[in-house]
Structure formats: structure tokens, C-alpha cells
Coordinates of C-alpha atoms in Angstrom, one line a residue:
X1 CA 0.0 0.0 0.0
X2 CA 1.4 3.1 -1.0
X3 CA 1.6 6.6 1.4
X4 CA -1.1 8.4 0.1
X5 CA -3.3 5.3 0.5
X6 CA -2.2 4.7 3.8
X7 CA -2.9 8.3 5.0
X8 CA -6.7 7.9 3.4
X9 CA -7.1 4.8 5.4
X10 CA -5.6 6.2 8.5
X11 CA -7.7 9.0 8.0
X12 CA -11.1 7.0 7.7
X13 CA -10.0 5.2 10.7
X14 CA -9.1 8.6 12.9
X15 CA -12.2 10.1 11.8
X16 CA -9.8 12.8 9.8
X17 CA -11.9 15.0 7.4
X18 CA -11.0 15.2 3.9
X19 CA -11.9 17.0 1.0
X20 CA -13.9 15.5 -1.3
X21 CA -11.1 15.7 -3.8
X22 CA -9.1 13.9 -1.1
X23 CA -11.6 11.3 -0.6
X24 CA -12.0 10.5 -4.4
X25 CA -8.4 10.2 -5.1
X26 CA -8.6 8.1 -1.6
X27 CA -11.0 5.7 -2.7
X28 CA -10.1 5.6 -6.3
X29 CA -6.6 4.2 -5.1
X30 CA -7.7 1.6 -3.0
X31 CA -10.1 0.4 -4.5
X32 CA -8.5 0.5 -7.9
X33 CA -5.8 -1.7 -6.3
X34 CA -8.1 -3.9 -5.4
X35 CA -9.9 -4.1 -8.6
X36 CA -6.7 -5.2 -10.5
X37 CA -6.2 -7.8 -7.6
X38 CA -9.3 -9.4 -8.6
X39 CA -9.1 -9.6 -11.9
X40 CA -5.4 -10.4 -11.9
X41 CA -7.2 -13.6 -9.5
X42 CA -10.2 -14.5 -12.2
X43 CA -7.6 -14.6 -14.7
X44 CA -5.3 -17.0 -12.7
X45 CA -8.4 -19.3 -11.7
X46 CA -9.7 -19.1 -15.2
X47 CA -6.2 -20.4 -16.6
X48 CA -6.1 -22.8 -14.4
X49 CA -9.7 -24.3 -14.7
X50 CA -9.4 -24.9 -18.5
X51 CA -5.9 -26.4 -17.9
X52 CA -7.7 -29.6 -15.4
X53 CA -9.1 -32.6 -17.0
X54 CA -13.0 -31.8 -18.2
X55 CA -14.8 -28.8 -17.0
X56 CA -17.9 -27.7 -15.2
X57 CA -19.9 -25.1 -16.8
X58 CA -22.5 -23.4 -15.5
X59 CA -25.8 -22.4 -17.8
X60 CA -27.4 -19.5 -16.9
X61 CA -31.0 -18.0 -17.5
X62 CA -31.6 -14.7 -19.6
X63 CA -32.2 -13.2 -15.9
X64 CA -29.1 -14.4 -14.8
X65 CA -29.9 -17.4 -12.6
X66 CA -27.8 -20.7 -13.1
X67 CA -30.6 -23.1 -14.3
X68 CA -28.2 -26.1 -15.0
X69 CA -24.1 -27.7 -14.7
X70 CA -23.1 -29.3 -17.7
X71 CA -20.2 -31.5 -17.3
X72 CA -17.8 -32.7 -20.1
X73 CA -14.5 -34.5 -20.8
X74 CA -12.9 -35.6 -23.8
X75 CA -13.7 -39.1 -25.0
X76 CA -11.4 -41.6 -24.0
X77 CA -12.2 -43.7 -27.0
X78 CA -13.0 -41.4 -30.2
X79 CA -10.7 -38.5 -31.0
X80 CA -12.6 -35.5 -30.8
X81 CA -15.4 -36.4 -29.0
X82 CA -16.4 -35.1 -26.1
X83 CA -19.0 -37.1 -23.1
X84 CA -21.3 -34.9 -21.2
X85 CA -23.9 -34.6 -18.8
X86 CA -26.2 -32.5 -17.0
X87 CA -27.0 -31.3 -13.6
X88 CA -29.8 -29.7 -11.9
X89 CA -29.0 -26.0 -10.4
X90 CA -29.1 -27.2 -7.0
X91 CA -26.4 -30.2 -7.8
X92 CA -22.9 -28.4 -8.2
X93 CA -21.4 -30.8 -5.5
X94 CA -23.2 -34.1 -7.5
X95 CA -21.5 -32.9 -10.7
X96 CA -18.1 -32.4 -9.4
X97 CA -17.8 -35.5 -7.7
X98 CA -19.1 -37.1 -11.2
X99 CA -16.5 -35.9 -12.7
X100 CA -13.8 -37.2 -10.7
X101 CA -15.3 -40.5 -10.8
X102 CA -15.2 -40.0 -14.0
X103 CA -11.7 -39.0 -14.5
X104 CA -10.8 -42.3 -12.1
X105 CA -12.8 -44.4 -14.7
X106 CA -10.8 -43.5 -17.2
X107 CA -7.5 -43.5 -15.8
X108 CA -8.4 -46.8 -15.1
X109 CA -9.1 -47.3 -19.0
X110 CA -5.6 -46.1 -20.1
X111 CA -3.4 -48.3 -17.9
X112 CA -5.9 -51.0 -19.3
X113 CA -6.6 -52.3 -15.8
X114 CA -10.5 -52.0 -16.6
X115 CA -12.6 -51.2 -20.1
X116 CA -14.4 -47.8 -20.1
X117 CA -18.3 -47.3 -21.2
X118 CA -19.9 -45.0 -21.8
X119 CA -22.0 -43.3 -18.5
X120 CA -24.9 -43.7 -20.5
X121 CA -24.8 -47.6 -21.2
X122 CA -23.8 -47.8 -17.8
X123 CA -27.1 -45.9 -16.4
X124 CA -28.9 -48.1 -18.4
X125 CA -27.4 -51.7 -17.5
X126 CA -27.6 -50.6 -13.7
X127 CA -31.5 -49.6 -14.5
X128 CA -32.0 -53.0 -15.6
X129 CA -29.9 -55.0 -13.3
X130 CA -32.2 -52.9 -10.7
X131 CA -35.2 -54.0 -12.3
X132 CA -33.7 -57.8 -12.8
X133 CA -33.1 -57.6 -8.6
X134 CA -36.7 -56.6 -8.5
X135 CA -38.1 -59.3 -10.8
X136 CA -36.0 -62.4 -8.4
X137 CA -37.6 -61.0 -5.3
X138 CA -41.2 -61.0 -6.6
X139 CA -43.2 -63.6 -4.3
X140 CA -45.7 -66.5 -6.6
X141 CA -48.6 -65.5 -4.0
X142 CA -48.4 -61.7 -4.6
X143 CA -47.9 -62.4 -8.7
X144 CA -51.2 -64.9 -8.2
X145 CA -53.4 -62.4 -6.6
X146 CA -52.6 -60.3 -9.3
X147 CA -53.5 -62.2 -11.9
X148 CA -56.3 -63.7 -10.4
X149 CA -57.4 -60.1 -10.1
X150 CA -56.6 -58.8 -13.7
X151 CA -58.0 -62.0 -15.2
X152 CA -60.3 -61.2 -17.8
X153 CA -61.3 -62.4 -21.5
X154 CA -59.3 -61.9 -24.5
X155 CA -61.4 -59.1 -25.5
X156 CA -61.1 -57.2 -22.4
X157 CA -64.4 -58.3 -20.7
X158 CA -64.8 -59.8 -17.5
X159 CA -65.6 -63.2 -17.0
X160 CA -68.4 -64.6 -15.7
X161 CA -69.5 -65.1 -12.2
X162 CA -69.1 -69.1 -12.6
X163 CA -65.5 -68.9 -14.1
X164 CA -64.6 -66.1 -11.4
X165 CA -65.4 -68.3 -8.6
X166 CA -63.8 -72.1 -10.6
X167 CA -60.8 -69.6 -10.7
X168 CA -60.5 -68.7 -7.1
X169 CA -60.8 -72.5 -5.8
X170 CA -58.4 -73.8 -8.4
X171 CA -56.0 -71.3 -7.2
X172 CA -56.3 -72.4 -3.9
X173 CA -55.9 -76.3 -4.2
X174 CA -52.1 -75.2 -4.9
X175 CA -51.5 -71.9 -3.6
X176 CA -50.7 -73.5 0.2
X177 CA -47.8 -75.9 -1.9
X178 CA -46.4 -72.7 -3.7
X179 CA -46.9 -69.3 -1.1
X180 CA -43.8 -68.8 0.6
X181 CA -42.0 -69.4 -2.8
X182 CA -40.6 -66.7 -4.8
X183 CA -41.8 -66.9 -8.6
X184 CA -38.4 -67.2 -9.8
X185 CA -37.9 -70.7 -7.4
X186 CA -40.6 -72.5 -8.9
X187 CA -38.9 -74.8 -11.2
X188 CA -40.2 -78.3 -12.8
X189 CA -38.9 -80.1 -10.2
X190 CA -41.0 -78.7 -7.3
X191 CA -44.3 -78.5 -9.4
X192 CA -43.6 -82.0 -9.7
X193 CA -42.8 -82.4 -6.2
X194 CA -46.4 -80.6 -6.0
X195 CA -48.0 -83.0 -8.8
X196 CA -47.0 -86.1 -7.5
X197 CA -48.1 -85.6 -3.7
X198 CA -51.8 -86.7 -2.7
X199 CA -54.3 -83.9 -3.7
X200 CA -57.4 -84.5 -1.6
X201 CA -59.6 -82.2 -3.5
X202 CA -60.2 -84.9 -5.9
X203 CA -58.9 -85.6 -9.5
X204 CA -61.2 -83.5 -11.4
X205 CA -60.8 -80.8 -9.2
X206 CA -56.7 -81.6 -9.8
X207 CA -56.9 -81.3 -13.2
X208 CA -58.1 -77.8 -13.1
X209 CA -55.7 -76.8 -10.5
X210 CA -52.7 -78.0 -12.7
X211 CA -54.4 -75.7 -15.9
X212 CA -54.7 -72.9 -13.4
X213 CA -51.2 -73.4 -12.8
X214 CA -49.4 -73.3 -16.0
X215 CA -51.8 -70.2 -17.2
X216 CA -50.1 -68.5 -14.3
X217 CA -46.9 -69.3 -14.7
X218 CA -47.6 -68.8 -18.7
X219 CA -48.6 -65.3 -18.2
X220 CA -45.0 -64.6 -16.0
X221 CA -43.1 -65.3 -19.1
X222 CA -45.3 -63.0 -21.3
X223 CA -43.8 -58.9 -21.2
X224 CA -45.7 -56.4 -19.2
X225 CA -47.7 -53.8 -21.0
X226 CA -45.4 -50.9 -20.3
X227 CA -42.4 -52.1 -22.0
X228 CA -40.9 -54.3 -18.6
X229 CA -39.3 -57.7 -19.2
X230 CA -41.0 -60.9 -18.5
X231 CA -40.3 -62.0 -14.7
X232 CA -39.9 -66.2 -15.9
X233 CA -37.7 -66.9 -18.9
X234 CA -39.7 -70.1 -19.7
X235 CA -43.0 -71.8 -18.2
X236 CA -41.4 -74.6 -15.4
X237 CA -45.2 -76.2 -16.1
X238 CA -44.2 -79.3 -18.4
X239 CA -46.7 -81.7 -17.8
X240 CA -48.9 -83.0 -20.7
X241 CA -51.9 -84.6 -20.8
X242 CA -52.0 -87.6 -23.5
X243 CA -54.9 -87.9 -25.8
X244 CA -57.6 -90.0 -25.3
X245 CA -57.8 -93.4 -26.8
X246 CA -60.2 -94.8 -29.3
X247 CA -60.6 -98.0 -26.4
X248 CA -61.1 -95.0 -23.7
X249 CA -63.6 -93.0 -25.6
X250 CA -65.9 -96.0 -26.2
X251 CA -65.8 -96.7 -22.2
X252 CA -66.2 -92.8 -21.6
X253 CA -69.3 -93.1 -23.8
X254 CA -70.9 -96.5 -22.2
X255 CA -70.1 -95.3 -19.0
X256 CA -72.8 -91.9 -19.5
X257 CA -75.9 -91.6 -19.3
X258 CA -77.7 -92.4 -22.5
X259 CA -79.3 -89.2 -23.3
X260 CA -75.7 -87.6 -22.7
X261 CA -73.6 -90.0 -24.0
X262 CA -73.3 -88.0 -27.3
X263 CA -71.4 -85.0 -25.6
X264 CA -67.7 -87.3 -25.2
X265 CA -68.2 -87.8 -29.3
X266 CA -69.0 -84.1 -29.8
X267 CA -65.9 -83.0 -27.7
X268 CA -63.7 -85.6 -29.0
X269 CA -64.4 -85.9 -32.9
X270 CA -66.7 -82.5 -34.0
X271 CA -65.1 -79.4 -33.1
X272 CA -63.6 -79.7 -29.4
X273 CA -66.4 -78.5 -27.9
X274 CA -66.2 -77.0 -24.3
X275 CA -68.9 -78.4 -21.7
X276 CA -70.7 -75.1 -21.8
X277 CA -70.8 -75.0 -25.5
X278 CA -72.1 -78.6 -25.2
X279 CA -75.0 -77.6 -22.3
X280 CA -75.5 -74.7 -25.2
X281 CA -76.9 -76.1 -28.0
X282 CA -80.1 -76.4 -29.7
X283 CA -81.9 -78.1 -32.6
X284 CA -81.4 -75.1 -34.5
X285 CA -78.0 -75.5 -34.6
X286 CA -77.6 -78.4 -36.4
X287 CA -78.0 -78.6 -39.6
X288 CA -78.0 -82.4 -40.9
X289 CA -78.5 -81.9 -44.8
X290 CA -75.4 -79.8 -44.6
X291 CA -73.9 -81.8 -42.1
X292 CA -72.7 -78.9 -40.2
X293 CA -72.9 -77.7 -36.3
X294 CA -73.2 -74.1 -35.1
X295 CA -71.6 -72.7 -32.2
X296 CA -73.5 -69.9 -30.8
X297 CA -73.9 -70.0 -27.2
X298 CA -72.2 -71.4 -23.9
X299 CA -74.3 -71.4 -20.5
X300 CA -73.8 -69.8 -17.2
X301 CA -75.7 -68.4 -13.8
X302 CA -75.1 -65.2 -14.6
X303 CA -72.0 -62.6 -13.2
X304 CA -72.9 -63.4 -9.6
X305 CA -72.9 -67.0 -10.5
X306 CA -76.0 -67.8 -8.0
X307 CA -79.1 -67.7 -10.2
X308 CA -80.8 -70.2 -12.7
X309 CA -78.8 -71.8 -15.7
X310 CA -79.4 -69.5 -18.7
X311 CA -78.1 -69.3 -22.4
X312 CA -75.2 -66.8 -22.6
X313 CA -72.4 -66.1 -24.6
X314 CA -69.5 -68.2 -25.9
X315 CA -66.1 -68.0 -24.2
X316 CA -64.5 -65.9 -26.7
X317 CA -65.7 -64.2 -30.3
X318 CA -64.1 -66.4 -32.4
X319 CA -65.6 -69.4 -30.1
X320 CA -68.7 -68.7 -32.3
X321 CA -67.9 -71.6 -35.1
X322 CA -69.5 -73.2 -38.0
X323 CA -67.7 -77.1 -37.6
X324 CA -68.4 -80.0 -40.0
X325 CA -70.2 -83.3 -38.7
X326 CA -68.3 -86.3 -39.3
X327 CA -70.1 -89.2 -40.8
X328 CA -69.3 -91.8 -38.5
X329 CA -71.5 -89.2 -36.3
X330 CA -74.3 -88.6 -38.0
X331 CA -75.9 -92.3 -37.3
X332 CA -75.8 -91.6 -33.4
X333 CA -76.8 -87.5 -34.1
X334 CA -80.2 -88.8 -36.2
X335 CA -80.8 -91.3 -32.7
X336 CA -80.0 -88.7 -30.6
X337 CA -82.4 -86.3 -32.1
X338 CA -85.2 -88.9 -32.4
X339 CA -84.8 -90.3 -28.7
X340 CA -84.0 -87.4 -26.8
X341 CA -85.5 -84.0 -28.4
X342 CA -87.7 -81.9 -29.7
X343 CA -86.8 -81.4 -32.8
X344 CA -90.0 -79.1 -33.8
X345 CA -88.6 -76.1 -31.7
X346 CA -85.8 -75.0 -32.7
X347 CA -84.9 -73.4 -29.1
X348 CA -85.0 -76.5 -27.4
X349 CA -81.6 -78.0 -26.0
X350 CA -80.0 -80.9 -27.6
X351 CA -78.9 -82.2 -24.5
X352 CA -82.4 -82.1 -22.3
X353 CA -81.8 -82.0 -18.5
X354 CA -84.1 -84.4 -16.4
X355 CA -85.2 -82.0 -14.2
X356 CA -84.7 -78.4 -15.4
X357 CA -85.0 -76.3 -19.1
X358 CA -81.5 -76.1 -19.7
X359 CA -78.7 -78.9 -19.0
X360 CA -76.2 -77.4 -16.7
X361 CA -72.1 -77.5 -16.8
X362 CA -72.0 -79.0 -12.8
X363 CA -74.7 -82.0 -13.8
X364 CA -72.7 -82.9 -17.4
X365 CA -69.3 -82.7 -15.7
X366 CA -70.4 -84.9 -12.5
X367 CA -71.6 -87.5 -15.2
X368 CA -68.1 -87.8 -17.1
X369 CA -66.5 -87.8 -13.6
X370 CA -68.3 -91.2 -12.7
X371 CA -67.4 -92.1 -16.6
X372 CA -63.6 -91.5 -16.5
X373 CA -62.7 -93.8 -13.3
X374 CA -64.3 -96.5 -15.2
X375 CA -62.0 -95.6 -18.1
X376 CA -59.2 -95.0 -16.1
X377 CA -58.8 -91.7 -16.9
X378 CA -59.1 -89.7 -13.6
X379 CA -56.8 -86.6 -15.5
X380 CA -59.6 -86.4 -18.1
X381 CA -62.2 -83.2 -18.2
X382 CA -64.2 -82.0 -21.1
X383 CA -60.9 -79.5 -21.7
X384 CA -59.0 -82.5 -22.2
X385 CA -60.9 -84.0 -24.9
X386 CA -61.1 -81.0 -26.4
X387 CA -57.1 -80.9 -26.5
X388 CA -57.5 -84.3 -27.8
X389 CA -59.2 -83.5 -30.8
X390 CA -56.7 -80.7 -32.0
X391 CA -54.0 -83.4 -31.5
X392 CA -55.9 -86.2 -33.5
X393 CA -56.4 -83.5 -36.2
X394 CA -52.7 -82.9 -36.1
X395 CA -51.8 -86.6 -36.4
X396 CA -54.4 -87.1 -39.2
X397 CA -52.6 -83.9 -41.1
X398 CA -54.3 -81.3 -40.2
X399 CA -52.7 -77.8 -40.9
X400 CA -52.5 -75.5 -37.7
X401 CA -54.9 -73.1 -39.4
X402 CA -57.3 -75.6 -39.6
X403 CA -57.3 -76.9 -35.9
X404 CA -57.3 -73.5 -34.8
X405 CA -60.8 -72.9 -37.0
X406 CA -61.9 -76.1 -35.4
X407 CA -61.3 -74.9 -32.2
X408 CA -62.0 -71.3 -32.3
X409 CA -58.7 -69.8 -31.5
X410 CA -57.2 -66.9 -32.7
X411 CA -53.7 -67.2 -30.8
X412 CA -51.2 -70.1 -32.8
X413 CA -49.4 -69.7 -29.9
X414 CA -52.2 -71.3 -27.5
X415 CA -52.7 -73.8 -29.9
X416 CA -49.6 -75.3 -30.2
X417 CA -48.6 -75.1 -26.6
X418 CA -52.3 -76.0 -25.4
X419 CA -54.0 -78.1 -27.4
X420 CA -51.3 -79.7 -30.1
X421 CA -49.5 -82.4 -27.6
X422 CA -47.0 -84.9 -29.0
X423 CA -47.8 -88.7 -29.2
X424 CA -43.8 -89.9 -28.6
X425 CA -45.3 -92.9 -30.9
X426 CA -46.0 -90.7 -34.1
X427 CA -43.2 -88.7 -33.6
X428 CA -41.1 -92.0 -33.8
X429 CA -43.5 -93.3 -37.0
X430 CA -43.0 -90.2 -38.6
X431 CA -39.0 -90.3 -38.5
X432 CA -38.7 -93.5 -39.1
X433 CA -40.4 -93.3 -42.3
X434 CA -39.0 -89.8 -43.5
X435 CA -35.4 -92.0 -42.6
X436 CA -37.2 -94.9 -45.5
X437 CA -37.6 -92.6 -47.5
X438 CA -34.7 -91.0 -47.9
X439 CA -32.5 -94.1 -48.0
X440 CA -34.7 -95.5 -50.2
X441 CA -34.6 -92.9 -52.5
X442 CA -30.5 -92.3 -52.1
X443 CA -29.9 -95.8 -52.9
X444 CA -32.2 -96.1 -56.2

């Protein structure tokens, strides 16, 4: 500090009066000084923030407020390039210490100790390793409510009241075996741990259960609607159920009651029909110069599943089906018809209840569960005849197209998983005579 700018600052100190002249020159001095100081400083700090590795920026507002830090380095891979990223106002420490971590990352990269990628492929693996942590830890009881909850028809409609109550007590023969089980530990060899213990509830009841089942797990491996990855890989549910047997249809069909004893051949051999589809038809669906069947209706109780049996709709749209009759069927159809119906009103059932209007599901299904003990074919239901027929079609040469028009299925995929099982037999047949074939052929 020079004298005259000691004596002003004395003088400000001592209370000494000045002139103004004095004062100016004074303050002019010191300040001034001071001034040069600083910007001598800004300079200094200014030289030696572009000299360090990367930079942080500040963005400002046209008022003058900082609104964002933008970070950036130079690429450590590509020449030229620079990686960058942003920071809220608030987050000047955040983007620092990213920085340096940053640096660190790719110090590591140049003594080729460990490879460097880039921070956004990183963000984005550690989102889905998150979301792959999340996933493992998902319990089957909390998944099963879920679905049990969001269960509803392919078009979007909910299901009846009959199907929403069958669904809550198949769930519930196997939910006790599976609870405390997270989704991803369910693997073939528990369910068949769980398959091959006693089931009390009865094998019909079984059956059901083992459908519910595998439609559960089914649905984990499917994507979720908002983009997220399936939670199973692949359905642990193996288990198939084999095709009925000419020898076991005929004992199915002796074994029911005669007025009803036309339903096994209907599900088996003429379009797969379900049981309600089956409870659901009437003399005007059958045409017999054309030889054809219509599928119009199913039957039900209504959504609160308590009151009388009444015609309804068919499980899906494309359930509703025009099928062809077989002859071999049409001798037993004409008896059934002449035995058993009315056939002068068209509304009246083809399958005529003893003591009500309409034949229900639980009456028709108790019947074929006396009929498949004597067959010995406790596994068997109505659905399982039905998967029968789309695997005889398929052995007969049916095209997939075909059985799924049979059946009334839109979705290839739940036919060929479903419905189209593999007979080890055929498969064998069929190799060994493509094998024939060939050799046959090579050595002419």
C-alpha cells in the first residue's frame, strides 16, 4: 500500500476529514488496487480451470440465474469427441464429484486395468440389473393375486361369475404348496414335487388346478404392457396330458348316461367343444343336410354365478364356429335327435336335462366324472378331450390353421402349446419313415 493510501485509510480510521477531492483520489486508489487484484485472481483461476481434466460449466437464465451444470470431458475412446452430462441447479457438488469419478474411470481405462463405457450404457445396464433384482424377489402368491385379479377375457371383458369363482378355488388347491415361494424358485422339479403328492380335492378338481397353474406361470413369461421384461424366462409347467384313446372314448361313452352319451363324441371328434358350449346347443344349430354344427352359445348363472342356468355367450368371439359333422356321427346325431329331443322347436336343448330347461355345466361334468374312473382316466375333463381332438387333427394332417378354426382360437401360440401335444409314438412313426424314405430314395 502506498503513502497516500495509507494516510486515506488512517484517516477513515481517525475520523480525519477530507476533502472531497481527497476522498475520491482516496477511494479511487484503494479500491482501484483492489480491482486489479481481482481480476489479476479471475484470470489465474480461469487459466487454471481450463488447464484440469474436463470442465464444469454453468448455464445461466436470460435473468441471470444458473438453471443447469453441464459436465464434459474428452472421450477416451474417439478422438474428438467429447462425453457430457447434466445437472440440476441445486447439484454443483453431484457434478463435481461425477466428474472425478469419471476421471478415475478413465484413468483406469488407459493403464488398461479395466474397459471404459460410456455413462450412459452404464445408467442403463444398472437400471435393468435394478429392475432384474426386483423381478428375483417378486413372491408367486403376490404375482397370483394379481393375476387372479386382472384375469379377464381376450377381448377385455370380465368373466363370468361361474368362471370367477372355478378360478378362485383352483387357485387355492395349490397356492398352500407354492406361497412362501418366490416366482423365480418354482422350477419343474418342485411343481412336480407338488404333482405327485396326494391332492385331496379330488382328481377333477386336480386337473383344473394343474391348468390354473401353468396359465399362471404362462402369463410370468409374457412382457408387461409398459415395456418391462417378463419375470420367468420359460413356463417350469411341463406336464402334458395324452390324448384319449379310441378304447377309452368308447368306455367314456358307455359309462354316461344315454341321453348324454353324445357330448364325449361331440368334444372328441366334432369341433372340441367346451362343456358349456355342449350344455349350449339347440336343434337349430344343427344342420344335418349340410352336415354342419353351429356354435352360438355357452351357458352360465349369470355374473354373480348364484341364479338359474341360462343361455349366454360363448367364451371368446371367435368361439362362435360353424364345424363340419363327421359321418361316422351322423348315425348316433339322427338317434340322438329322435330319442331325446324336440326337434320341432328350434330353441329347445340338444342335451335335455331331467329336471330343469337347460342342462347345466356341474350336472354334465359330474356325469363324465363317474365315466372316467371307469376308463381310467381320472386326469380327463371335457378341456381334455377337447385338446385331444386338436392333436388327433394334427396326427391325421391337419394344418394349424385348420385346428385353430376347429377350435375357435385366434392365438397359434395357444394352440400349439395347449392343445397340439406330441404322441412320442407318431413322432417315432413319422421319423422313421421320412429315414425310409430317404434311404430309399438315395440308394435307387
Amino acid at each position: 500500500m502506498t503513502t497516500i493510501q495509507q494516510k486515506c485509510w488512517l484517516s477513515g480510521i481517525l475520523g480525519f476529514n477530507l476533502s472531497q477531492e481527497a476522498y475520491i483520489q482516496c477511494t479511487s486508489l484503494i479500491y482501484g488496487d483492489v480491482m486489479h487484484q481481482n481480476r489479476y485472481s479471475q484470470k489465474k483461476q480461469s487459466r487454471k480451470a481450463r488447464s484440469k481434466w474436463g470442465t464444469v460449466i454453468a448455464r445461466y437464465s436470460k435473468d441471470g440465474e444458473i438453471v443447469a451444470w453441464q459436465v464434459r470431458y474428452p472421450h477416451p475412446t474417439e478422438s474428438g469427441k467429447r462425453v457430457q452430462r447434466q445437472f440440476k441447479p441445486w447439484q454443483e457438488l453431484e457434478a463435481r464429484k461425477w466428474l472425478e469419478e469419471e476421471k478415475y474411470l478413465v484413468d483406469l481405462q488407459h493403464k488398461g486395468i479395466l474397459t471404459w463405457t460410456h455413462p450412459t450404457l452404464r445408467k442403463r445396464e444398472a437400471m435393468q440389473e435394478d429392475d432384474k433384482t426386483k423381478r428375483d424377489k417378486v413372491k408367486f402368491c403376490d404375482y397370483v393375486n394379481w393375476w387372479e385379479k386382472n384375469y379377464r377375457l381376450p377381448n377385455g371383458e370380465d368373466v363370468a361369475g361361474g368362471t370367477r369363482r372355478n378360478l378362485h378355488m383352483d387357485i387355492g388347491h395349490f397356492m398352500p404348496f407354492f406361497e412362501n415361494l418366490l416366482l423365480t424358485e418354482i422350477t419343474p422339479m418342485i411343481i412336480k414335487e407338488w404333482y405327485d403328492a396326494p391332492h385331496c380335492e379330488g382328481p377333477w378338481a386336480f386337473r383344473r388346478s394343474c391348468m390354473r397353474l401353468k396359465a399362471v406361470l404362462e402369463s410370468a413369461t409374457k412382457a408387461g404392457l409398459d415395456g418391462s421384461a417378463s419375470l420367468l424366462q420359460f413356463n417350469p409347467f411341463i406336464f402334458h396330458i395324452p390324448p384319449v384313446t379310441p378304447h377309452e372314448l368308447r368306455i367314456l361313452a358307455e359309462s354316461m348316461p344315454t341321453y348324454t352319451r353324445l357330448s364325449v363324441f361331440f368334444s372328441t371328434l366334432v369341433g372340441g367343444l367346451r362343456c358349456g358350449e355342449l350344455c349350449g346347443l339347440q336343434i337349430r344349430d344343427i344342420d344335418l343336410d349340410k352336415q354342419t354344427l353351429h356354435v352360438r352359445h355357452s351357458v352360465n348363472r349369470g355374473k354373480t354365478d348364484r341364479g338359474t342356468v341360462q343361455y349366454g355367450k360363448t367364451k371368446t368371439e371367435s368361439s362362435v364356429r360353424n364345424v363340419h359333422i363327421p359321418d361316422a356321427i351322423m348315425p348316433m346325431l339322427r338317434q340322438h335327435l329322435c330319442d331325446y329331443c324336440d326337434i320341432s322347436t328350434p330353441d329347445s336343448p340338444v342335451f335335455v336335462p331331467k329336471r330343469s330347461k337347460i342342462m347345466s355345466q356341474t350336472t354334465l361334468e359330474r356325469q363324465f366324472a363317474k365315466a372316467r374312473i371307469k376308463a381310467n382316466r381320472p386326469d380327463l375333463t371335457f378341456q381334455g378331450l377337447r385338446a385331444s381332438h386338436a392333436t388327433l387333427l394334427m396326427l391325421q394332417g391337419g394344418t394349424l390353421r385348420e385346428v385353430m378354426n376347429e377350435l375357435g382360437h385366434v392365438s397359434e401360440k395357444v394352440a400349439v402349446r395347449y392343445y397340439q401335444l406330441t404322441v412320442a409314438e407318431h413322432q417315432s412313426h413319422i421319423v422313421d419313415t421320412l429315414a425310409r424314405d430317404f434311404i430309399f430314395e438315395s440308394s435307387r
